[in-house]
Each structure stands twice: as structure tokens, then as C-alpha cells.
Amino acid sequence: RVDAMQHDDVIWGVINQRFCSYKAKTRTQTFCRNQYNVTGLCNRTSCPLANSQYATIEEKDGRLYLCMKTIERAHMPRKLWERVLLSKNYAE
């Protein structure tokens, strides 16, 4: 886990100081357009690219999915996110 944290810091350093295609700046705030970003803000804690442990809820066609970043699949970007269909009954 320590190695993953160090990699996360390196990735954030590049994204924050240099370039990120999801970054949108205004005079007062920096926003993130990444679909998995929970807050819409560009910062270290809400960046899905710079966090090896990250999860969010996504709605698609009226169904809710828990999307979890699976760092073991980092070498396969297409399969990086594991999607779990959530029950319509919240109590389950």
C-alpha cells in the first residue's frame, strides 16, 4: 500500500503542476471534468486519476452502479473500473 501511495503522489504532482486534460480553470476555482470525479473539483482527494483507492456512484439508464477503481487492473485501462449494480432496495 505504501508503494501505491507514493505512485499516487507522483501522479498528482504531474497532474496538478503540469497537465491534465480534465482540468478546467476559472479565475477563482479549478474544476475537474472526469466522469468519476465525485465533487467536480480538481484537488488531491477527489482526483480519480491520482487515487489508487477510489469509488463513486454512477447512474446509467435509471440504474445505479458502484464504480470502484481496481488498481490491480491498471495495466488494462479499459477494465480499470469495476462496476457493481446496486439493488433498487437500499436496505439490501
GROMACS .gro file of C-alpha atoms in nm:
model
   92
    1ARG     CA    1   0.000   0.000   0.000
    2VAL     CA    2   0.289   0.239   0.067
    3ASP     CA    3   0.408   0.196  -0.293
    4ALA     CA    4   0.062   0.281  -0.426
    5MET     CA    5   0.052   0.595  -0.210
    6GLN     CA    6   0.389   0.706  -0.349
    7HIS     CA    7   0.268   0.648  -0.706
    8ASP     CA    8  -0.047   0.846  -0.629
    9ASP     CA    9   0.166   1.138  -0.510
   10VAL     CA   10   0.379   1.128  -0.826
   11ILE     CA   11   0.070   1.120  -1.049
   12TRP     CA   12  -0.090   1.408  -0.858
   13GLY     CA   13   0.233   1.608  -0.886
   14VAL     CA   14   0.224   1.579  -1.264
   15ILE     CA   15  -0.150   1.644  -1.294
   16ASN     CA   16  -0.151   1.938  -1.054
   17GLN     CA   17   0.166   2.114  -1.168
   18ARG     CA   18   0.174   2.034  -1.538
   19PHE     CA   19  -0.112   1.900  -1.747
   20CYS     CA   20  -0.443   1.724  -1.706
   21SER     CA   21  -0.694   1.705  -1.992
   22TYR     CA   22  -0.985   1.703  -1.743
   23LYS     CA   23  -0.882   2.027  -1.571
   24ALA     CA   24  -1.092   2.340  -1.626
   25LYS     CA   25  -0.973   2.662  -1.462
   26THR     CA   26  -1.161   2.978  -1.378
   27ARG     CA   27  -1.024   3.284  -1.200
   28THR     CA   28  -1.127   3.154  -0.860
   29GLN     CA   29  -1.157   2.775  -0.887
   30THR     CA   30  -1.020   2.471  -1.069
   31PHE     CA   31  -1.274   2.210  -1.178
   32CYS     CA   32  -1.245   1.850  -1.298
   33ARG     CA   33  -1.450   1.710  -1.589
   34ASN     CA   34  -1.360   1.344  -1.525
   35GLN     CA   35  -1.680   1.138  -1.516
   36TYR     CA   36  -1.573   0.957  -1.199
   37ASN     CA   37  -1.485   1.271  -1.000
   38VAL     CA   38  -1.734   1.288  -0.712
   39THR     CA   39  -1.711   1.660  -0.630
   40GLY     CA   40  -1.630   1.814  -0.968
   41LEU     CA   41  -1.338   1.996  -0.805
   42CYS     CA   42  -0.977   1.948  -0.902
   43ASN     CA   43  -0.795   1.855  -0.581
   44ARG     CA   44  -0.585   1.569  -0.449
   45THR     CA   45  -0.857   1.390  -0.254
   46SER     CA   46  -1.125   1.391  -0.526
   47CYS     CA   47  -0.900   1.309  -0.823
   48PRO     CA   48  -0.985   0.963  -0.961
   49LEU     CA   49  -0.660   0.956  -1.158
   50ALA     CA   50  -0.433   1.020  -0.859
   51ASN     CA   51  -0.600   0.784  -0.610
   52SER     CA   52  -0.538   0.413  -0.635
   53GLN     CA   53  -0.832   0.352  -0.398
   54TYR     CA   54  -1.133   0.538  -0.534
   55ALA     CA   55  -1.504   0.468  -0.568
   56THR     CA   56  -1.811   0.658  -0.686
   57ILE     CA   57  -2.175   0.601  -0.772
   58GLU     CA   58  -2.281   0.626  -1.136
   59GLU     CA   59  -2.633   0.636  -1.280
   60LYS     CA   60  -2.686   0.480  -1.620
   61ASP     CA   61  -3.027   0.420  -1.781
   62GLY     CA   62  -3.203   0.463  -1.446
   63ARG     CA   63  -2.984   0.206  -1.269
   64LEU     CA   64  -2.721   0.280  -1.004
   65TYR     CA   65  -2.374   0.130  -1.013
   66LEU     CA   66  -2.096   0.136  -0.759
   67CYS     CA   67  -1.780   0.206  -0.959
   68MET     CA   68  -1.459   0.102  -0.786
   69LYS     CA   69  -1.112   0.161  -0.917
   70THR     CA   70  -0.925  -0.170  -0.915
   71ILE     CA   71  -0.556  -0.085  -0.911
   72GLU     CA   72  -0.458  -0.444  -0.998
   73ARG     CA   73  -0.605  -0.374  -1.342
   74ALA     CA   74  -0.401  -0.057  -1.400
   75HIS     CA   75  -0.227  -0.221  -1.696
   76MET     CA   76  -0.572  -0.261  -1.862
   77PRO     CA   77  -0.728   0.089  -1.866
   78ARG     CA   78  -1.048  -0.038  -2.025
   79LYS     CA   79  -1.106  -0.272  -1.727
   80LEU     CA   80  -0.968  -0.041  -1.456
   81TRP     CA   81  -1.313   0.032  -1.311
   82GLU     CA   82  -1.522  -0.247  -1.161
   83ARG     CA   83  -1.896  -0.176  -1.182
   84VAL     CA   84  -2.139  -0.337  -0.938
   85LEU     CA   85  -2.512  -0.299  -0.999
   86LEU     CA   86  -2.680  -0.172  -0.682
   87SER     CA   87  -3.015  -0.302  -0.569
   88LYS     CA   88  -3.317  -0.076  -0.604
   89ASN     CA   89  -3.392  -0.160  -0.242
   90TYR     CA   90  -3.146   0.045  -0.036
   91ALA     CA   91  -3.188  -0.183   0.268
   92GLU     CA   92  -3.047  -0.488   0.083
   0.00000   0.00000   0.00000
